[in-house]
Structures are given as structure tokens and as C-alpha cells.
Short mmCIF file of C-alpha atoms and ligand atoms in Angstrom, two decimals:
data_model
loop_
_atom_site.label_atom_id
_atom_site.label_comp_id
_atom_site.label_asym_id
_atom_site.label_seq_id
_atom_site.Cartn_x
_atom_site.Cartn_y
_atom_site.Cartn_z
CA UNK A 1 19.04 1.88 -18.83
CA UNK A 2 17.83 0.10 -15.41
CA UNK A 3 20.71 -0.46 -12.46
CA UNK A 4 21.70 -4.05 -12.47
CA UNK A 5 20.05 -5.51 -9.24
CA UNK A 6 16.42 -3.64 -10.16
CA UNK A 7 14.05 -5.05 -9.26
CA UNK A 8 11.34 -6.34 -11.46
CA UNK A 9 8.10 -7.62 -9.07
CA UNK A 10 4.27 -7.62 -9.06
CA UNK A 11 2.09 -7.30 -6.05
CA UNK A 12 -1.24 -9.06 -4.07
CA UNK A 13 -1.99 -9.02 -1.00
CA UNK A 14 -3.78 -11.72 1.79
CA UNK A 15 -7.49 -10.75 1.83
CA UNK A 16 -7.16 -10.42 -2.22
CA UNK A 17 -6.12 -13.39 -3.27
CA UNK A 18 -5.68 -15.94 -0.40
CA UNK A 19 -9.52 -17.33 0.39
CA UNK A 20 -9.55 -20.05 3.07
CA UNK A 21 -11.15 -17.25 5.53
CA UNK A 22 -11.49 -20.25 7.75
CA UNK A 23 -9.15 -22.94 6.79
CA UNK A 24 -6.75 -24.59 9.00
CA UNK A 25 -7.48 -22.53 12.01
CA UNK A 26 -7.69 -18.48 10.37
CA UNK A 27 -8.77 -15.90 12.96
CA UNK A 28 -11.82 -14.10 11.16
CA UNK A 29 -9.50 -9.89 9.76
CA UNK A 30 -12.07 -7.14 9.81
CA UNK A 31 -12.92 -7.27 6.48
CA UNK A 32 -13.98 -10.40 6.54
CA UNK A 33 -16.07 -8.99 9.23
CA UNK A 34 -16.91 -6.21 6.94
CA UNK A 35 -17.54 -8.67 4.14
CA UNK A 36 -20.11 -10.80 5.62
CA UNK A 37 -22.14 -7.87 6.73
CA UNK A 38 -25.97 -7.25 6.38
CA UNK A 39 -26.63 -5.42 3.22
CA UNK A 40 -22.89 -5.43 1.78
CA UNK A 41 -23.09 -5.86 -2.14
CA UNK A 42 -19.08 -6.05 -3.34
CA UNK A 43 -19.45 -9.53 -2.73
CA UNK A 44 -16.00 -11.19 -0.22
CA UNK A 45 -12.52 -12.57 -0.04
CA UNK A 46 -13.83 -15.99 1.90
CA UNK A 47 -12.34 -16.99 -1.49
CA UNK A 48 -11.31 -14.78 -3.50
CA UNK A 49 -8.21 -16.31 -6.07
CA UNK A 50 -7.90 -19.05 -3.29
CA UNK A 51 -4.09 -18.62 -3.28
CA UNK A 52 -4.07 -20.27 -0.41
CA UNK A 53 -4.31 -23.84 -2.07
CA UNK A 54 -3.12 -22.87 -5.51
CA UNK A 55 -0.41 -21.63 -4.77
CA UNK A 56 1.87 -23.02 -7.56
CA UNK A 57 -0.38 -21.45 -9.76
CA UNK A 58 0.73 -18.07 -8.94
CA UNK A 59 4.29 -19.42 -8.29
CA UNK A 60 3.58 -20.43 -12.40
CA UNK A 61 2.12 -17.22 -12.66
CA UNK A 62 5.44 -15.54 -11.38
CA UNK A 63 7.54 -17.47 -13.46
CA UNK A 64 6.05 -17.33 -16.84
CA UNK A 65 6.49 -13.08 -16.24
CA UNK A 66 9.97 -13.74 -15.19
CA UNK A 67 10.09 -11.59 -11.52
CA UNK A 68 13.08 -11.50 -10.14
CA UNK A 69 10.39 -10.47 -7.41
CA UNK A 70 7.75 -10.78 -5.68
CA UNK A 71 5.41 -9.07 -2.89
CA UNK A 72 3.47 -10.60 -1.07
CA UNK A 73 1.60 -9.49 2.71
CA UNK A 74 1.04 -12.18 5.62
CA UNK A 75 -2.67 -12.48 6.75
CA UNK A 76 -1.78 -11.43 10.62
CA UNK A 77 -4.72 -14.06 11.84
CA UNK A 78 -3.34 -16.98 9.24
CA UNK A 79 -0.35 -16.58 11.65
CA UNK A 80 -2.51 -15.75 15.09
CA UNK A 81 -5.36 -16.02 14.65
CA UNK A 82 -6.52 -13.78 18.11
CA UNK A 83 -4.07 -11.67 17.14
CA UNK A 84 -1.43 -12.46 19.90
CA UNK A 85 1.15 -14.39 19.86
CA UNK A 86 0.21 -16.62 23.03
CA UNK A 87 -1.68 -18.55 20.02
CA UNK A 88 0.60 -19.55 16.86
CA UNK A 89 -1.30 -21.59 13.90
CA UNK A 90 1.45 -23.13 12.76
CA UNK A 91 -0.44 -24.20 9.35
CA UNK A 92 0.20 -20.74 8.54
CA UNK A 93 3.49 -20.49 9.06
CA UNK A 94 3.47 -23.26 6.71
CA UNK A 95 2.11 -22.33 4.14
CA UNK A 96 3.91 -18.72 4.43
CA UNK A 97 7.54 -21.48 4.81
CA UNK A 98 5.89 -23.19 2.12
CA UNK A 99 5.36 -19.80 -0.58
CA UNK A 100 8.69 -18.14 0.72
CA UNK A 101 10.78 -21.39 -0.08
CA UNK A 102 9.46 -21.83 -3.50
CA UNK A 103 10.06 -18.51 -4.30
CA UNK A 104 13.93 -18.53 -3.28
CA UNK A 105 13.80 -21.99 -4.89
CA UNK A 106 13.27 -20.40 -8.21
CA UNK A 107 15.75 -16.94 -7.92
CA UNK A 108 12.34 -14.54 -6.76
CA UNK A 109 12.76 -12.42 -4.28
CA UNK A 110 10.07 -11.50 -1.94
CA UNK A 111 9.10 -8.61 -0.15
CA UNK A 112 6.55 -9.72 2.13
CA UNK A 113 3.95 -6.55 4.02
CA UNK A 114 3.05 -7.23 7.43
CA UNK A 115 -0.74 -5.51 7.86
CA UNK A 116 -1.81 -4.24 3.95
CA UNK A 117 -5.44 -3.92 5.87
CA UNK A 118 -6.36 -6.62 7.76
CA UNK A 119 -6.69 -6.37 11.47
CA UNK A 120 -7.53 -10.00 13.52
CA UNK A 121 -11.10 -9.33 14.70
CA UNK A 122 -10.17 -10.02 18.13
CA UNK A 123 -8.05 -6.72 18.15
CA UNK A 124 -10.59 -4.35 16.49
CA UNK A 125 -12.30 -6.05 19.30
CA UNK A 126 -9.59 -4.29 21.65
CA UNK A 127 -10.68 -1.11 20.04
CA UNK A 128 -8.43 -1.67 16.96
CA UNK A 129 -5.98 1.27 15.63
CA UNK A 130 -7.04 3.44 17.89
CA UNK A 131 -6.20 2.05 20.78
CA UNK A 132 -2.82 2.87 22.35
CA UNK A 133 -2.22 -0.94 22.81
CA UNK A 134 -1.70 -1.59 19.77
CA UNK A 135 2.13 -0.06 18.76
CA UNK A 136 2.62 -3.12 20.93
CA UNK A 137 0.58 -5.74 19.02
CA UNK A 138 1.49 -5.08 16.17
CA UNK A 139 5.87 -4.57 16.87
CA UNK A 140 4.98 -8.23 19.15
CA UNK A 141 3.23 -9.16 15.56
CA UNK A 142 6.36 -7.77 13.18
CA UNK A 143 9.19 -9.52 16.11
CA UNK A 144 7.24 -12.72 16.07
CA UNK A 145 7.81 -12.52 11.80
CA UNK A 146 11.06 -11.66 11.69
CA UNK A 147 11.99 -14.03 13.95
CA UNK A 148 10.27 -16.92 11.36
CA UNK A 149 10.30 -16.13 7.69
CA UNK A 150 13.41 -13.12 8.67
CA UNK A 151 16.82 -15.60 7.78
CA UNK A 152 14.95 -15.47 4.05
CA UNK A 153 13.07 -12.68 3.65
CA UNK A 154 15.76 -9.57 2.99
CA UNK A 155 12.71 -7.00 1.85
CA UNK A 156 10.23 -5.88 4.72
CA UNK A 157 7.45 -3.19 4.49
CA UNK A 158 5.68 -2.94 7.77
CA UNK A 159 2.00 -1.40 6.78
CA UNK A 160 0.77 -0.63 3.50
CA UNK A 161 -1.11 2.47 3.21
CA UNK A 162 -1.42 3.71 6.29
CA UNK A 163 -2.86 6.72 4.64
CA UNK A 164 -6.23 4.67 3.18
CA UNK A 165 -6.83 2.53 5.74
CA UNK A 166 -7.13 5.01 8.01
CA UNK A 167 -9.26 7.69 5.63
CA UNK A 168 -10.89 5.30 3.77
CA UNK A 169 -11.80 2.88 7.57
CA UNK A 170 -12.10 5.71 9.61
CA UNK A 171 -13.57 8.50 8.01
CA UNK A 172 -15.34 7.49 4.99
CA UNK A 173 -15.81 4.21 6.33
CA UNK A 174 -15.93 2.61 3.11
CA UNK A 175 -13.28 0.03 3.93
CA UNK A 176 -13.24 -2.08 6.56
CA UNK A 177 -13.94 -1.97 9.17
CA UNK A 178 -16.00 0.95 8.03
CA UNK A 179 -16.54 3.31 10.82
CA UNK A 180 -17.45 7.45 9.89
CA UNK A 181 -15.98 9.60 12.35
CA UNK A 182 -14.59 12.65 10.01
CA UNK A 183 -12.21 14.89 11.86
CA UNK A 184 -11.25 12.99 14.51
CA UNK A 185 -10.34 9.06 14.21
CA UNK A 186 -8.04 8.92 10.78
CA UNK A 187 -5.52 11.65 12.87
CA UNK A 188 -5.69 8.59 15.83
CA UNK A 189 -5.41 5.65 14.04
CA UNK A 190 -2.46 7.00 11.44
CA UNK A 191 -0.33 8.41 14.57
CA UNK A 192 -0.80 4.97 16.01
CA UNK A 193 0.32 3.18 12.22
CA UNK A 194 3.41 5.72 12.70
CA UNK A 195 3.96 4.39 15.90
CA UNK A 196 3.76 1.42 15.63
CA UNK A 197 5.83 0.80 12.48
CA UNK A 198 8.24 3.00 14.21
CA UNK A 199 8.92 0.42 17.59
CA UNK A 200 8.63 -2.70 14.79
CA UNK A 201 11.19 -1.18 13.02
CA UNK A 202 13.64 -0.74 15.73
CA UNK A 203 13.00 -3.87 16.89
CA UNK A 204 14.65 -4.83 13.39
CA UNK A 205 17.00 -2.68 13.99
CA UNK A 206 17.59 -4.29 17.52
CA UNK A 207 17.37 -7.49 17.05
CA UNK A 208 17.45 -8.82 13.70
CA UNK A 209 19.63 -6.48 11.21
CA UNK A 210 22.97 -7.26 11.97
CA UNK A 211 22.05 -10.92 11.58
CA UNK A 212 19.25 -10.88 8.52
CA UNK A 213 20.70 -8.06 6.61
CA UNK A 214 17.75 -7.12 5.64
CA UNK A 215 15.96 -3.98 5.18
CA UNK A 216 12.51 -2.46 6.88
CA UNK A 217 9.78 0.41 5.32
CA UNK A 218 6.40 1.40 5.06
CA UNK A 219 4.27 1.49 1.68
CA UNK A 220 3.53 4.91 1.23
CA UNK A 221 0.41 6.70 -1.19
CA UNK A 222 0.37 9.33 -2.69
CA UNK A 223 -1.24 11.19 -6.35
CA UNK A 224 1.16 13.59 -8.11
CA UNK A 225 -1.02 17.07 -8.13
CA UNK A 226 -0.57 19.90 -9.61
CA UNK A 227 -2.09 23.40 -9.83
CA UNK A 228 -5.37 23.72 -11.18
CA UNK A 229 -4.37 26.59 -12.94
CA UNK A 230 -0.23 26.51 -13.72
CA UNK A 231 1.61 30.13 -11.87
CA UNK A 232 -1.90 30.78 -9.70
CA UNK A 233 0.10 31.16 -6.05
CA UNK A 234 -3.17 30.40 -4.43
CA UNK A 235 -3.40 27.05 -6.24
CA UNK A 236 -0.50 26.31 -5.45
CA UNK A 237 -0.40 26.79 -1.95
CA UNK A 238 -3.53 24.41 -1.93
CA UNK A 239 -1.52 21.68 -4.15
CA UNK A 240 1.27 21.96 -1.30
CA UNK A 241 -1.87 21.46 0.96
CA UNK A 242 -2.88 18.98 -0.14
CA UNK A 243 0.70 17.11 -0.46
CA UNK A 244 1.19 17.55 3.27
CA UNK A 245 -2.02 15.74 3.80
CA UNK A 246 -0.73 12.92 1.71
CA UNK A 247 2.64 11.81 1.12
CA UNK A 248 3.45 14.29 3.49
CA UNK A 249 1.06 12.86 6.77
CA UNK A 250 3.81 10.25 7.22
CA UNK A 251 6.66 10.68 5.20
CA UNK A 252 7.52 14.54 7.55
CA UNK A 253 7.40 12.12 10.39
CA UNK A 254 9.90 9.36 9.45
CA UNK A 255 11.97 10.76 6.46
CA UNK A 256 12.28 14.79 7.46
CA UNK A 257 11.29 16.23 10.61
CA UNK A 258 9.98 13.03 12.28
CA UNK A 259 6.66 15.24 12.96
CA UNK A 260 4.21 16.12 10.63
CA UNK A 261 3.88 18.89 8.28
CA UNK A 262 4.23 22.01 9.83
CA UNK A 263 1.31 23.32 7.60
CA UNK A 264 -1.37 19.94 8.10
CA UNK A 265 -1.00 21.09 11.35
CA UNK A 266 -1.40 25.23 11.68
CA UNK A 267 -4.41 24.19 9.29
CA UNK A 268 -6.45 21.21 11.38
CA UNK A 269 -6.23 23.74 14.21
CA UNK A 270 -7.47 26.61 12.45
CA UNK A 271 -10.41 25.19 10.96
CA UNK A 272 -10.85 23.35 15.42
CA UNK A 273 -11.21 27.47 16.36
CA UNK A 274 -13.07 28.32 13.39
CA UNK A 275 -15.34 26.04 14.06
CA UNK A 276 -15.76 25.92 18.05
CA UNK A 277 -13.85 22.71 18.82
CA UNK A 278 -11.85 22.62 21.80
CA UNK A 279 -9.51 19.77 23.05
CA UNK A 280 -6.30 19.52 22.25
CA UNK A 281 -5.20 19.66 18.72
CA UNK A 282 -6.81 17.34 16.42
CA UNK A 283 -3.49 16.60 15.47
CA UNK A 284 -2.22 13.79 18.10
CA UNK A 285 1.79 14.48 18.92
CA UNK A 286 4.90 12.33 18.54
CA UNK A 287 6.50 12.11 22.25
CA UNK A 288 9.99 12.47 23.75
CA UNK A 289 10.16 9.52 25.53
CA UNK A 290 9.04 7.47 22.30
CA UNK A 291 11.16 5.54 20.49
CA UNK A 292 12.08 8.11 18.14
CA UNK A 293 9.86 8.11 14.13
CA UNK A 294 12.37 9.98 11.70
CA UNK A 295 14.88 7.40 10.44
CA UNK A 296 12.35 4.38 10.81
CA UNK A 297 12.54 3.69 7.32
CA UNK A 298 15.94 1.57 4.99
CA UNK A 299 14.32 3.37 1.58
CA UNK A 300 11.18 4.77 0.47
CA UNK A 301 7.78 2.76 -0.39
CA UNK A 302 6.18 4.50 -3.25
CA UNK A 303 2.94 3.12 -4.44
CA UNK A 304 1.40 5.46 -7.20
CA UNK A 305 -1.71 5.64 -9.14
CA UNK A 306 -2.53 9.04 -10.72
CA UNK A 307 -3.01 12.85 -10.42
CA UNK A 308 -4.72 15.39 -10.02
CA UNK A 309 -5.56 18.91 -10.50
CA UNK A 310 -5.72 20.81 -7.17
CA UNK A 311 -7.54 24.10 -6.29
CA UNK A 312 -9.09 25.78 -2.77
CA UNK A 313 -12.32 24.63 -1.77
CA UNK A 314 -14.97 26.47 -0.26
CA UNK A 315 -15.23 27.11 3.21
CA UNK A 316 -17.40 24.51 4.91
CA UNK A 317 -18.36 24.23 8.22
CA UNK A 318 -18.58 20.89 8.58
CA UNK A 319 -15.62 18.75 10.67
CA UNK A 320 -13.98 16.47 8.83
CA UNK A 321 -10.56 15.76 6.94
CA UNK A 322 -11.79 17.53 3.61
CA UNK A 323 -12.88 20.75 5.61
CA UNK A 324 -9.56 20.57 7.20
CA UNK A 325 -7.68 20.12 3.65
CA UNK A 326 -9.45 23.20 1.90
CA UNK A 327 -8.84 21.58 -0.86
CA UNK A 328 -10.73 20.51 -4.70
CA UNK A 329 -9.54 18.18 -6.53
CA UNK A 330 -9.68 18.04 -10.07
CA UNK A 331 -9.16 15.59 -13.13
CA UNK A 332 -7.12 16.65 -15.90
CA UNK A 333 -9.75 15.71 -19.27
CA UNK A 334 -6.32 14.98 -21.43
CA UNK A 335 -5.72 12.00 -18.40
CA UNK A 336 -7.88 9.03 -19.73
CA UNK A 337 -9.83 7.49 -17.64
CA UNK A 338 -8.51 3.49 -16.88
CA UNK A 339 -10.98 1.62 -15.62
CA UNK A 340 -12.71 2.60 -12.19
CA UNK A 341 -13.60 6.50 -12.05
CA UNK A 342 -10.36 7.85 -9.41
CA UNK A 343 -7.70 6.59 -11.92
CA UNK A 344 -6.39 8.82 -14.03
CA UNK A 345 -4.05 7.53 -15.92
CA UNK A 346 -1.06 10.28 -16.42
CA UNK A 347 2.54 7.78 -15.96
CA UNK A 348 4.93 11.74 -16.63
CA UNK A 349 3.15 12.17 -12.29
CA UNK A 350 5.00 8.98 -10.93
CA UNK A 351 8.59 10.83 -12.12
CA UNK A 352 7.59 14.41 -11.02
CA UNK A 353 6.68 12.74 -7.83
CA UNK A 354 9.81 11.06 -7.90
CA UNK A 355 12.18 13.80 -8.77
CA UNK A 356 9.77 15.58 -5.34
CA UNK A 357 10.42 13.08 -3.33
CA UNK A 358 14.84 12.37 -4.31
CA UNK A 359 14.52 16.31 -3.73
CA UNK A 360 11.90 16.37 -0.13
CA UNK A 361 13.36 13.48 1.48
CA UNK A 362 17.42 13.82 0.49
CA UNK A 363 17.77 11.86 -1.67
CA UNK A 364 15.96 7.94 -0.76
CA UNK A 365 16.79 4.48 -2.55
CA UNK A 366 13.08 4.59 -3.55
CA UNK A 367 11.70 1.25 -4.29
CA UNK A 368 8.07 2.05 -6.57
CA UNK A 369 5.44 -0.92 -4.36
CA UNK A 370 2.93 -0.52 -6.52
CA UNK A 371 1.31 0.72 -9.93
CA UNK A 372 -0.88 -0.38 -11.84
CA UNK A 373 -4.04 0.30 -14.32
CA UNK A 374 -7.40 -1.36 -13.83
CA UNK A 375 -9.97 -3.07 -16.51
CA UNK A 376 -14.13 -2.36 -15.96
CA UNK A 377 -15.89 -4.91 -17.70
CA UNK A 378 -16.19 -5.81 -20.38
CA UNK A 379 -12.50 -7.79 -19.68
CA UNK A 380 -10.59 -7.72 -23.04
CA UNK A 381 -8.23 -10.12 -22.75
CA UNK A 382 -6.13 -7.93 -25.39
CA UNK A 383 -5.89 -5.09 -22.72
CA UNK A 384 -3.49 -3.27 -25.65
CA UNK A 385 -3.93 0.34 -23.48
CA UNK A 386 -2.99 -1.17 -20.29
CA UNK A 387 0.05 -3.00 -22.19
CA UNK A 388 1.15 1.14 -22.94
CA UNK A 389 0.17 2.13 -20.72
CA UNK A 390 2.90 -0.80 -19.19
CA UNK A 391 5.25 0.28 -21.25
CA UNK A 392 4.76 4.37 -20.88
CA UNK A 393 5.03 4.83 -16.90
CA UNK A 394 8.44 1.86 -16.57
CA UNK A 395 10.49 4.70 -19.57
CA UNK A 396 8.85 7.89 -16.58
CA UNK A 397 11.12 5.54 -14.26
CA UNK A 398 13.81 5.95 -16.39
CA UNK A 399 13.74 9.41 -16.77
CA UNK A 400 13.62 10.06 -13.64
CA UNK A 401 16.70 7.43 -13.13
CA UNK A 402 18.49 8.31 -16.17
CA UNK A 403 17.71 12.35 -16.46
CA UNK A 404 16.67 13.59 -12.97
CA UNK A 405 19.10 11.12 -10.79
CA UNK A 406 16.32 9.56 -8.57
CA UNK A 407 18.37 6.54 -6.96
CA UNK A 408 14.80 3.45 -8.12
CA UNK A 409 15.57 -0.12 -6.27
CA UNK A 410 12.49 -1.38 -8.42
CA UNK A 411 9.38 -1.45 -10.52
CA UNK A 412 5.96 -3.60 -8.81
CA UNK A 413 3.59 -3.79 -11.00
CA UNK A 414 0.38 -4.10 -9.45
CA UNK A 415 -1.16 -7.15 -9.35
CA UNK A 416 -0.03 -10.28 -10.50
CA UNK A 417 -3.91 -11.83 -10.44
CA UNK A 418 -6.84 -9.84 -10.71
CA UNK A 419 -7.79 -10.19 -6.99
CA UNK A 420 -10.48 -8.45 -4.59
CA UNK A 421 -10.63 -4.77 -5.29
CA UNK A 422 -12.32 -3.79 -1.98
CA UNK A 423 -15.33 -2.12 -2.22
CA UNK A 424 -15.52 -2.45 -5.35
CA UNK A 425 -15.32 -6.43 -4.79
CA UNK A 426 -14.30 -8.46 -8.23
CA UNK A 427 -15.61 -5.93 -10.95
CA UNK A 428 -12.44 -3.57 -11.36
CA UNK A 429 -9.51 -6.53 -12.89
CA UNK A 430 -6.02 -5.00 -11.74
CA UNK A 431 -4.36 -8.61 -12.53
CA UNK A 432 -1.78 -8.61 -15.27
CA UNK A 433 -3.34 -11.80 -15.33
CA UNK A 434 -7.34 -12.92 -15.70
CA UNK A 435 -8.74 -14.79 -12.64
CA UNK A 436 -11.99 -16.94 -13.86
CA UNK A 437 -13.99 -16.65 -11.06
CA UNK A 438 -16.95 -18.54 -12.37
CA UNK A 439 -15.11 -21.49 -12.91
CA UNK A 440 -14.37 -23.30 -10.05
CA UNK A 441 -10.44 -24.20 -10.81
CA UNK A 442 -10.11 -20.03 -10.62
CA UNK A 443 -7.66 -20.52 -14.23
CA UNK A 444 -6.00 -17.48 -14.72
CA UNK A 445 -4.71 -16.54 -18.42
CA UNK A 446 -2.01 -13.96 -18.90
CA UNK A 447 -3.57 -10.26 -20.92
CA UNK A 448 -1.78 -9.11 -22.99
CA UNK A 449 -0.56 -6.30 -20.87
CA UNK A 450 0.71 -9.49 -18.52
CA UNK A 451 3.32 -11.07 -21.84
CA UNK A 452 3.83 -6.96 -22.92
CA UNK A 453 5.70 -6.86 -19.13
CA UNK A 454 7.06 -10.49 -19.53
CA UNK A 455 8.69 -8.70 -22.75
CA UNK A 456 10.00 -5.43 -20.98
CA UNK A 457 11.35 -7.24 -17.91
CA UNK A 458 13.80 -10.00 -20.10
CA UNK A 459 14.85 -6.87 -22.02
CA UNK A 460 15.93 -4.77 -18.95
CA UNK A 461 17.24 -8.01 -17.11
C1 GBH B 1 -4.14 0.58 -3.24
O1 GBH B 1 -4.31 0.96 -2.92
C2 GBH B 1 -4.03 -0.78 -2.22
O2 GBH B 1 -2.60 -1.27 -1.95
C3 GBH B 1 -4.32 -2.60 -2.83
O3 GBH B 1 -4.41 -3.53 -2.13
C4 GBH B 1 -5.74 -1.70 -4.02
O4 GBH B 1 -6.05 -3.16 -4.65
C5 GBH B 1 -4.02 -0.86 -5.33
O5 GBH B 1 -4.12 0.30 -5.02
C6 GBH B 1 -6.15 -0.61 -6.37
O6 GBH B 1 -6.99 -0.11 -5.24
O7 GBH B 1 -13.75 4.98 -5.23
O8 GBH B 1 -13.11 7.20 -5.32
O9 GBH B 1 -13.40 6.78 -3.61
C7 GBH B 1 -4.47 2.08 -3.98
C8 GBH B 1 -5.66 3.75 -2.93
C9 GBH B 1 -7.99 2.98 -2.79
C10 GBH B 1 -7.12 4.02 -4.28
C11 GBH B 1 -9.17 3.45 -2.86
C12 GBH B 1 -8.72 4.31 -4.50
C13 GBH B 1 -11.45 4.09 -4.68
C14 GBH B 1 -11.32 5.58 -4.17
N1 GBH B 1 -7.17 3.42 -3.72
N2 GBH B 1 -9.30 3.89 -4.25
S1 GBH B 1 -12.77 6.30 -4.49
#
């Protein structure tokens, strides 16, 4: 049912699990700064699961599940406290060396994300992702990581969810760095992220690929979208428009044309005109003298959680991404809500999205790098709903492979552990293992869904 070398994984990210926010010379990141700001109510990742000290406990969890792959992210500021390669924190290097070596010793392959939302604060102070300087700084960091860990790491992701970084960090301001600059900065930040990703991919290609023989991509998140009224042409157009503003925003430049989807640019420029905004396009352009973005991914990395119905939005005279998109999203009442209100459970959407990716981007190899289901209290250790969710979802992946011919290389459940769920703090639990945050030992206990996932893996690998 699944190909022989299918990757059965689970994922985490540095800020969400490591803690040790200033241990052994780590520099602060934008998430440290954001969470420590007065008035923040959702807690912080100062200690979290303390994986910086309790890594071996995580490894036991990984082995208990029988994973073939483990996805983790590196904390840029743990390795390079001021963000630059002028100061290398050897303690940070040692930590990740141990993690990687321990995984390999247990026959688990690491998939490593270089950037999962946690920019070194020192670089934020210089303009962060809004500044064009970030492109070279990211490339230096990436080269440092390839150089240091690439003899053992064969699957790399440069940036996790540039969409979320841009929209939540710079449009809505609910993620670090917490800026609300609607309709402007998210496009700029996403642009610099694409350029940084492309530069790092080219570096890998030129200097490391021949020797290290790994693969590099970026993780793109997208919902599956359906017209609110099936067959209604306005709703179908709205769907296409929103898909261009989410998946297409990153997938077109990297996998299709080297540029943003035309409908995205024309929607933004039309809206600018309507609002009397006269400057150059708010959506930046790629330049010919830069290394091309097209073709800078060795596989398609997809983070999928949920689906939406879509119809045209009401007109708006406020400058924002929302008014640029001109769509309204609605939930299908037949999709149950998992825990947080945004996570409508729709496993069929994953199959549809995989087929869409196959057809639109010329049949790339796809890894599902995140997919999951969350609980918000009361927490059930016998979480039958989540067990069912994993069974159903993995069945949809099997159908995508067998019936639709999608080349799926792996599936990574989000997440190995309950952890710091960003602006939702510790109230939203994605783990296959429960973490007791009240207990000084931060003990990890497998949920029923973890046992279910282990069974599925055992049956198929
Ligand atoms: C991913 O984000 C992240 O990569 C991962 O770190 C995270 O833990 C996981 O998924 C689960 O969220 O409250 O309605 O304003 C997925 C994108 C960003 C989707 C935050 C939900 C909350 C929107 N998520 N968003 S809302």
C-alpha cells in the first residue's frame, strides 16, 4: 500500500519544545522577545518540554512510535547567538550533533528545518525579514548548517510556512515579531523568504549536493478549498483566487513559473488602484540578475491541516491582504472541529490537495511534513477521536498514492509532543505524547492516538 521507503515521521520545532531559552550561550529569538513582552497572556517557551535537557526522553518517544524519520528544527540563535557566523555557540552545535547522532544510531533519519519562526532577535533589530540583507544572512546560516550537519542530514527544509511567518507576524501581528502592517509587509517578508530560500538551495546545489547527496525544500502550508456552492462560477473563481494567495504564493515561484500567480498580482494591483494607493506594486518582483527561484526544491513539502468553503467577499476600502483576496471563508458544518476553532477535520481535503499538487506542479515527489489534530481541555489520554483522525487521514494518503498516482514520499504527524502552540500557548495540544507541564519532570505519556499511529507504522513499514 505504501512504497517501501515511505517515511513515517513526526515533527516538532525548536522554540515549541526546547526551552533552555538562554542556556549555554543561546541568543534570544523574536519569540523570546515577543513572549516576554508585557501583557502577553499565552505564556512562553522558556522551559516548555525542556527538550534541550530532556532530549533522551524524546528519543524514547520516537522509538516507542517506531518512526523511521523525525522532523526537528534548529534554533538559529542557539547556534549563532547574534545571527551571524562570526560567533558560533559550540554548545549549540554539540546539542544538535547529539540529537542527530542519537537518531541515526537508532536508525531514524532526521529531517531538519533551518527556520521555524524563530529569528535571532539581533537580526530583527536590523530589520529582520523586511530587510533585503536577511537573504545573505540566511544563506550564511544555511551554509553553516549544511557544512556542520550535512554529512548526516539528508532531508532539509529551509523555511517552515513562510505564509504563516508573513501573515501572522506582519499582517495580523499575532505571531512574533507582532507587527500589524496590513497589505504591505507580509508581501515583502514573503518575498525575502523566497529569495533567502532560493539562495540557500543554490548554495546547497553548488557546494554540498555532490558530496552530501541530500534534498532541500521549503514547507508550504495550505488548506484545501472548495467552492461554497458547488458549480457556482463566482465561488469557483473565489477558490482559485484564495488558492493563489496561499499555496500559489510560494508554489508558483518555486515549482511553476518563477513568479507569483498572475491572479494574485492583478488582484493586489486592482485593489491598490481602487484605494488610490500609488506606489509601485505592493507585491515585489523577482529580478533577472538574482539566482532564479524556479526549480529550487527537490521535493514538495506540504503542511496540511484543514479545509474551507469559499465565496466572494464583500468589497472593502481598507488596505489589507483580506481585501486584496476578496474572498470569504466558511466552514462546512459537516466537518467536526478538532479542538481549536480553526481546525475543521477534513481528511478528504488532503487527498484532493495532493492530487491538485500533482496536476498543477508536474507531479513532484511530495512529503506531508505536517498534519495533525489537537485537543483543548479536558484532555483525554484515550483520545479516540484523534486515533480515528489518523486512521482516516492515512487512508486518504494511501488513496492518493494508489488511485491518484501521487508520488508521496512520507507522512509526518504533528506533533511528537504536546508543546508550546504559539499564540495558543499550552492550551492547544497536538502531541502524540502528553506532556505534564505541571510536573517538574515534564513527563511524557503516550496517548491512545500515539499507540494507534505506532500500530499503523508497524503494519506498513
Ligand atoms: C503549523 O502552523 C506550524 O508549523 C506548527 O508550528 C504549529 O504547531 C502547527 O501548525 C499547529 O498550528 O487562531 O484562527 O487566528 C499551521 C498554521 C497558524 C494555523 C496559526 C492556525 C491559528 C489561526 N497555523 N493558526 S487563528
